[in-house]
PDB file of C-alpha atoms in Angstrom:
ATOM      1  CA  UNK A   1       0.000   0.000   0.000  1.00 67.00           C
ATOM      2  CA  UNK A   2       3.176   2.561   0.702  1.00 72.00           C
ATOM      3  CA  UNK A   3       4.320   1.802  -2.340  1.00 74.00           C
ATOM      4  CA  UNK A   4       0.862   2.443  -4.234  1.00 57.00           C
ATOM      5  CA  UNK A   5       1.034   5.369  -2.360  1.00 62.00           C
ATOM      6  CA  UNK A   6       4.380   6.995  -3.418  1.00 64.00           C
ATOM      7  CA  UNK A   7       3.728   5.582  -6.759  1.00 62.00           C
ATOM      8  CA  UNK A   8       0.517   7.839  -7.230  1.00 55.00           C
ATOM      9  CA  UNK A   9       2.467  10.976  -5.561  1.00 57.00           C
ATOM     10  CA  UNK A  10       5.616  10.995  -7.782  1.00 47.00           C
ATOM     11  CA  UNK A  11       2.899  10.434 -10.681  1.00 53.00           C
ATOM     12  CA  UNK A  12       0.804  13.728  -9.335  1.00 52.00           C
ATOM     13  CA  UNK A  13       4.281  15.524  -8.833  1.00 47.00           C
ATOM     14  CA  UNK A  14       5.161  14.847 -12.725  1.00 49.00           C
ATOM     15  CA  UNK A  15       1.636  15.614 -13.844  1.00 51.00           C
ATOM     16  CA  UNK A  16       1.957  18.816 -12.450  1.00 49.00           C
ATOM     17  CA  UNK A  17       5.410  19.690 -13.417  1.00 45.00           C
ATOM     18  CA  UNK A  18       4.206  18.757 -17.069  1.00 49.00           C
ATOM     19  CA  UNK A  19       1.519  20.742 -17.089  1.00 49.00           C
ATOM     20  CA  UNK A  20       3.341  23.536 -15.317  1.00 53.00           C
ATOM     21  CA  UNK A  21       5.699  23.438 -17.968  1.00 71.00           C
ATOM     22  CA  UNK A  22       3.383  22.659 -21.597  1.00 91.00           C
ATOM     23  CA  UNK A  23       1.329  25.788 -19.858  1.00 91.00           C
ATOM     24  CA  UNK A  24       4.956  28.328 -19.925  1.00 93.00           C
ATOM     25  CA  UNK A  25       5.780  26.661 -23.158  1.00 94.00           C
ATOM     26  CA  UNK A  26       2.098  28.330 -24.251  1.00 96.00           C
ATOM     27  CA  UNK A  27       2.659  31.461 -22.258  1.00 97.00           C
ATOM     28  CA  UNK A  28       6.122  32.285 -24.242  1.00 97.00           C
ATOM     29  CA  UNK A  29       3.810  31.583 -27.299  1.00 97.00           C
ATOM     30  CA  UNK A  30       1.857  34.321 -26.375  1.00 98.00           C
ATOM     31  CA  UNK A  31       4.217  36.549 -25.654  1.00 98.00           C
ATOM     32  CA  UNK A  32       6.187  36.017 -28.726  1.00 97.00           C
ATOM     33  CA  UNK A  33       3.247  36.470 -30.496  1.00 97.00           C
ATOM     34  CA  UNK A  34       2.401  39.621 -29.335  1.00 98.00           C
ATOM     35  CA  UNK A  35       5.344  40.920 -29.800  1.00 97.00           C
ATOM     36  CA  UNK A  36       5.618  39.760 -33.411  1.00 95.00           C
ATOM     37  CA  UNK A  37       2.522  40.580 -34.524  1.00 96.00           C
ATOM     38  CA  UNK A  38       0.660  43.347 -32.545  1.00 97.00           C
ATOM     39  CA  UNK A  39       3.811  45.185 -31.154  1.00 96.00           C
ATOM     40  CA  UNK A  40       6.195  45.060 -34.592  1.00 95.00           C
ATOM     41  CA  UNK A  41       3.796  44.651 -37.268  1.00 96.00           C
ATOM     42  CA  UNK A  42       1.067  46.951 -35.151  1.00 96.00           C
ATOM     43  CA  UNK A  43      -1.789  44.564 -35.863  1.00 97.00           C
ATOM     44  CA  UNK A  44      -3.856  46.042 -33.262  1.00 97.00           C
ATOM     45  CA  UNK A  45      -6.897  44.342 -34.162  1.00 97.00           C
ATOM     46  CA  UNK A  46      -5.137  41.392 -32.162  1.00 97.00           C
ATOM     47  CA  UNK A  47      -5.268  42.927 -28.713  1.00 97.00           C
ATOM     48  CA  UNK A  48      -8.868  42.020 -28.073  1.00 95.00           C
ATOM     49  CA  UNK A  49      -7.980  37.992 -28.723  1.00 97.00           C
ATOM     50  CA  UNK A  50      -4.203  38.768 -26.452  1.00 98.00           C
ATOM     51  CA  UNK A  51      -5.305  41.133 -23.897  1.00 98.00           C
ATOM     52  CA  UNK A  52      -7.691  40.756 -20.718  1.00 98.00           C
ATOM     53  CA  UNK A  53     -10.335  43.251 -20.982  1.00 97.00           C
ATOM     54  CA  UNK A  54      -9.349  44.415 -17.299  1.00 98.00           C
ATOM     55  CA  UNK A  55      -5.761  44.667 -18.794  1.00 98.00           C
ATOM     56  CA  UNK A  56      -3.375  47.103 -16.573  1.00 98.00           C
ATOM     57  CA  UNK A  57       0.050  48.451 -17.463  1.00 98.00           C
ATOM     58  CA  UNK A  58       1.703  49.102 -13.979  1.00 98.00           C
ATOM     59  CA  UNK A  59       3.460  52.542 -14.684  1.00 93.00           C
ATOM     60  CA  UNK A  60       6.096  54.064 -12.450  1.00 91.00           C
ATOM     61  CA  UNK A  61       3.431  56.820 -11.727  1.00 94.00           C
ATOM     62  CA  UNK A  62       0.413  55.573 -12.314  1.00 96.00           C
ATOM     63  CA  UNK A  63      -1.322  52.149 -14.259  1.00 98.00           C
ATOM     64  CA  UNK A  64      -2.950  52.787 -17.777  1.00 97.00           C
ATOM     65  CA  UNK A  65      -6.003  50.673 -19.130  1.00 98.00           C
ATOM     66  CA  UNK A  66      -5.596  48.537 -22.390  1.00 97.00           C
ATOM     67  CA  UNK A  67      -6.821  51.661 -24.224  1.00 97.00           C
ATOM     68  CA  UNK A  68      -4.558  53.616 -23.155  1.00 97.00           C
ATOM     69  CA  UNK A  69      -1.582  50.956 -23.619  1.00 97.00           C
ATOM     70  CA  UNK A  70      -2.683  50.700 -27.158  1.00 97.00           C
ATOM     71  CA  UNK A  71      -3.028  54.280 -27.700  1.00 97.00           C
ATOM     72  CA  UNK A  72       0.612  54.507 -26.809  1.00 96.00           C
ATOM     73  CA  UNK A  73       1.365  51.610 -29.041  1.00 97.00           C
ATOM     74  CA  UNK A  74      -0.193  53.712 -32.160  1.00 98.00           C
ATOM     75  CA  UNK A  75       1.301  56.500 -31.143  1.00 97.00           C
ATOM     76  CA  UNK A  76       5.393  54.402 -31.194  1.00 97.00           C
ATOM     77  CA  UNK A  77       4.413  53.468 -35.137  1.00 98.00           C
ATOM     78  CA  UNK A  78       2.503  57.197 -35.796  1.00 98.00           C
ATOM     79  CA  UNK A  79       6.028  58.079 -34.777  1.00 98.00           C
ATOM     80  CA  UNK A  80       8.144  55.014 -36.412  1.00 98.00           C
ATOM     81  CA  UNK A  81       6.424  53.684 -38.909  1.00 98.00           C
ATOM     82  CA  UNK A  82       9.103  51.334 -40.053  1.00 97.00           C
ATOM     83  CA  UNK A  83       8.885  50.174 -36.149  1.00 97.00           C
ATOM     84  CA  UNK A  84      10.624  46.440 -35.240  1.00 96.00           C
ATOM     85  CA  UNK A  85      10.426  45.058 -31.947  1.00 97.00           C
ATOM     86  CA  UNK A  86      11.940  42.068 -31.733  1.00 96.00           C
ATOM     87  CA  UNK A  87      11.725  39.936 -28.352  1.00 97.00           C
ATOM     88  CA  UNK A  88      15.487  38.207 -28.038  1.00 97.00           C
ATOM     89  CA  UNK A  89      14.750  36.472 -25.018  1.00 98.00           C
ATOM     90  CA  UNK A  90      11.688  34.817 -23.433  1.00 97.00           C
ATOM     91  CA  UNK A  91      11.671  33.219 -20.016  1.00 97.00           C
ATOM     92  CA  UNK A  92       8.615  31.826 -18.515  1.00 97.00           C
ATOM     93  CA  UNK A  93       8.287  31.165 -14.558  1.00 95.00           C
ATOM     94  CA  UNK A  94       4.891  30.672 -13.337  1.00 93.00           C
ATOM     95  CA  UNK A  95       2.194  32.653 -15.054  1.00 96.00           C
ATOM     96  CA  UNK A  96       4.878  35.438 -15.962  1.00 98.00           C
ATOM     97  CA  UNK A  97       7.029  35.837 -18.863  1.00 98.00           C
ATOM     98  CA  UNK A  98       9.797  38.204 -19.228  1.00 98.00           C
ATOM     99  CA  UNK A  99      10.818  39.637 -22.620  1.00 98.00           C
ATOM    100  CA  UNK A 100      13.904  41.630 -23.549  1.00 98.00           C
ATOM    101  CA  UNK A 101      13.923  42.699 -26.581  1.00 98.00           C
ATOM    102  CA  UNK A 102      15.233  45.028 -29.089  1.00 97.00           C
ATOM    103  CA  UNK A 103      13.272  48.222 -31.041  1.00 97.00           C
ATOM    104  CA  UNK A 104      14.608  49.295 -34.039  1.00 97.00           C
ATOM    105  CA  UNK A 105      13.275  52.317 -36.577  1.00 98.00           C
ATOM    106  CA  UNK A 106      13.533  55.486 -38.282  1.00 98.00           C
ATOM    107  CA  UNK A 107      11.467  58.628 -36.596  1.00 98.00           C
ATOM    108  CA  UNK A 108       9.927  59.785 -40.131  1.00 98.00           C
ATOM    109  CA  UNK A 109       6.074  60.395 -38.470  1.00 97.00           C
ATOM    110  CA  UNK A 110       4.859  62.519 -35.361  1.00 97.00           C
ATOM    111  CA  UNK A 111       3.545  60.742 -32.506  1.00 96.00           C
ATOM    112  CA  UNK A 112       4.085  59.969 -28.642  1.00 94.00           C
ATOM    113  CA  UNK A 113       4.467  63.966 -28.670  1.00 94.00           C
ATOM    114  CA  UNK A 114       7.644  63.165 -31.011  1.00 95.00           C
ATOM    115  CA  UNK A 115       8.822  65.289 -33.883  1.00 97.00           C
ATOM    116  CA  UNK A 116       9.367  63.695 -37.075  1.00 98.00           C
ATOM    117  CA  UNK A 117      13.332  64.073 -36.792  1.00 98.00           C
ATOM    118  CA  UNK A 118      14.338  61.277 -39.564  1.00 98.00           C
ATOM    119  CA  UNK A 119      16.416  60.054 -37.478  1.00 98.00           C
ATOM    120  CA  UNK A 120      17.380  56.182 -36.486  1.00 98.00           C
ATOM    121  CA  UNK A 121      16.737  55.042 -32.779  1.00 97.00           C
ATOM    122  CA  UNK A 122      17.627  51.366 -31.334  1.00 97.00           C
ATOM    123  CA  UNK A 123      16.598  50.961 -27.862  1.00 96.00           C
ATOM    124  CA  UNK A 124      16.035  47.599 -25.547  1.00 96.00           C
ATOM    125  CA  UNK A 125      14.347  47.147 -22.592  1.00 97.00           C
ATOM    126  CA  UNK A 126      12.291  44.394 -20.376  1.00 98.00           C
ATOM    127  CA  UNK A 127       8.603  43.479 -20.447  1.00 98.00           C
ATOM    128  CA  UNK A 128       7.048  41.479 -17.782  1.00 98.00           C
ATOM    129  CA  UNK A 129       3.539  40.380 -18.392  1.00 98.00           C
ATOM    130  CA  UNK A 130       1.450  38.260 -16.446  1.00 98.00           C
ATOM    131  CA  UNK A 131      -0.975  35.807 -18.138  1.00 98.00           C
ATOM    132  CA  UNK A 132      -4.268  34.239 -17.014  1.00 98.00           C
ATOM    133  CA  UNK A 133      -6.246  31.787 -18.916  1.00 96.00           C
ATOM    134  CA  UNK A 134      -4.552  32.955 -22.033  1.00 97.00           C
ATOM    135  CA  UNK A 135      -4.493  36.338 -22.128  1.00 98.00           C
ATOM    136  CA  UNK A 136      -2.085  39.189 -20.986  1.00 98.00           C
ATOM    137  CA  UNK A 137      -3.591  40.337 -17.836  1.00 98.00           C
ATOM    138  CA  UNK A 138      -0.841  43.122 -16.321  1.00 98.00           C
ATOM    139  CA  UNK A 139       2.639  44.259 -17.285  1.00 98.00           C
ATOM    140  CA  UNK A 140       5.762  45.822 -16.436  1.00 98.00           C
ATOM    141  CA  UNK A 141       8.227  47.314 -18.718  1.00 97.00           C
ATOM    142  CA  UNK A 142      11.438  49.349 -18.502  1.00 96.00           C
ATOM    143  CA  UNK A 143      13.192  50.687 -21.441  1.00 95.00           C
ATOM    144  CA  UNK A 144      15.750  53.766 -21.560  1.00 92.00           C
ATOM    145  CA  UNK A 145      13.809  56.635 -23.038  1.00 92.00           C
ATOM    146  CA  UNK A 146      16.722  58.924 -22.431  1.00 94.00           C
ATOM    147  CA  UNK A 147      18.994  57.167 -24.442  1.00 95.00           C
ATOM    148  CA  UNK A 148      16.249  57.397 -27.365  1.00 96.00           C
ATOM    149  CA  UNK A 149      15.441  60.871 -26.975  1.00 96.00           C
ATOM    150  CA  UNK A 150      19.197  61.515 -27.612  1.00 97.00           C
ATOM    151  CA  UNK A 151      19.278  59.224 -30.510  1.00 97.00           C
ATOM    152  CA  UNK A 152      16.747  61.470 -31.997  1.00 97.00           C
ATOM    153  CA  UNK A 153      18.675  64.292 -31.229  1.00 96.00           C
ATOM    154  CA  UNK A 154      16.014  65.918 -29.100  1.00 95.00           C
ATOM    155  CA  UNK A 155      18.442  65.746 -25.820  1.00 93.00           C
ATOM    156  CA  UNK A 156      22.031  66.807 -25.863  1.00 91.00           C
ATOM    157  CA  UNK A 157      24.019  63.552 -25.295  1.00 86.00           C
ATOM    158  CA  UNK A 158      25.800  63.655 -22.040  1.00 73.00           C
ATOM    159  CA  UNK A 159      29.358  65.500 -21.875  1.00 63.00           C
ATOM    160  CA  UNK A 160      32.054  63.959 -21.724  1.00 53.00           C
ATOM    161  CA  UNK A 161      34.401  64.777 -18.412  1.00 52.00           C
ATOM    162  CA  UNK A 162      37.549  64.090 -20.201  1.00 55.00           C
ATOM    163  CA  UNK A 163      37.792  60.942 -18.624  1.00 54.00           C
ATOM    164  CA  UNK A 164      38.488  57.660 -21.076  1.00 55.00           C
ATOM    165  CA  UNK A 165      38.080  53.963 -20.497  1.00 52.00           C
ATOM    166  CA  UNK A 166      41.340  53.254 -19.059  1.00 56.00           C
ATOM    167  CA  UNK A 167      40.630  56.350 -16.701  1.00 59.00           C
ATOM    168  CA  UNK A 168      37.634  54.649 -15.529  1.00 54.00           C
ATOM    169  CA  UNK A 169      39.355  51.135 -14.979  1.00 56.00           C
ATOM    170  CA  UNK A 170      41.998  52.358 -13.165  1.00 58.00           C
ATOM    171  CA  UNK A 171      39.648  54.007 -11.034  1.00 50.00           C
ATOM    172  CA  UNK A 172      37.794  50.497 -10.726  1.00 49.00           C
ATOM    173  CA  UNK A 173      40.841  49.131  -9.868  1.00 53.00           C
ATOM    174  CA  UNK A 174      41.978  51.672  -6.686  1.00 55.00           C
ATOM    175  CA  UNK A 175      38.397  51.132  -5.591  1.00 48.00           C
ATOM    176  CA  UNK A 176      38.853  47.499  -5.654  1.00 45.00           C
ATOM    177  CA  UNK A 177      42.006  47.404  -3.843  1.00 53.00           C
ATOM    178  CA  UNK A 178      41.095  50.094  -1.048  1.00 48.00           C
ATOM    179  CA  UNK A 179      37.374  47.884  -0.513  1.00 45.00           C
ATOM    180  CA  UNK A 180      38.730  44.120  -0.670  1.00 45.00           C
ATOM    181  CA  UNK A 181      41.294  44.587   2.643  1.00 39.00           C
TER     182      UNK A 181
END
């Protein structure tokens, strides 16, 4: 009977980490999806058949609705119309998935509150969305905005203090020597 017992356990236990794992497998589909088709290619007619309908983007400030997420979206390809976003790396734990990917394209249109500057912009950053019975049901993303807005040459790039590479090794270095004693 002990046996029967730890037979039918190690069976549940596989079960489980089966499912658990055909049901990431399905969640990285999603995400990859999205990403190829809605976020690149800016077939928004998809978001209805990806998205909850109680959909929230956590912000730093403040959470937007799925309208206003795909507002945004529109406004990224009013302002790039050659947009590419291409997810590089999908990892799956639980009912999350984490994306980093790359964004690629040339500012030609207005949008986002963006000139058109004609200028080319590459920029990564790190979605996290969180998927219930199929559907994206929250997110998190961080991506360096800065860095773009200099890109475009809307921001002066950061000046330079003079100091190089080496400068900053060496400096890496003393730091490392005073701290490891």
């Amino acid at each position: 009977m002990k046996i029967l017992s730890i037979i039918s356990t190690c069976s549940f236990l596989l079960a489980n980490l089966i499912f658990a794992s055909s049901l990431q497998e399905q969640n990285k589909a999603l995400a990859k999806r999205a990403f190829e088709e809605l976020l690149s290619k800016g077939r928004f007619e998809l978001a209805e058949q990806l998205y909850a309908k109680d959909f929230v983007n956590h912000g730093i400030h403040r959470d937007i609705s799925l309208e206003e997420d795909q507002a945004a979206l529109k406004g990224w390809h009013q302002a790039f119309p050659d947009l590419s976003i291409v997810p590089e790396k999908l990892i799956a734990d639980g009912d999350q998935v984490a994306v980093y990917w790359i964004a690629r394209g040339t500012n030609t249109g207005t949008g986002n509150g963006l000139p058109a500057t004609g200028k080319k912009a590459e920029q990564s950053g790190i979605t996290i969305w969180r998927i219930v019975d199929g559907k994206i049901k929250e997110e998190w993303s961080a991506f360096d905005q800065l860095s773009m807005m200099q890109q475009l040459g809307l921001l002066p790039n950061q000046k330079t203090s003079g100091a190089t590479e080496s400068n900053a090794t060496d400096k890496k270095q003393e730091w490392t020597n005073n701290y490891e004693r």
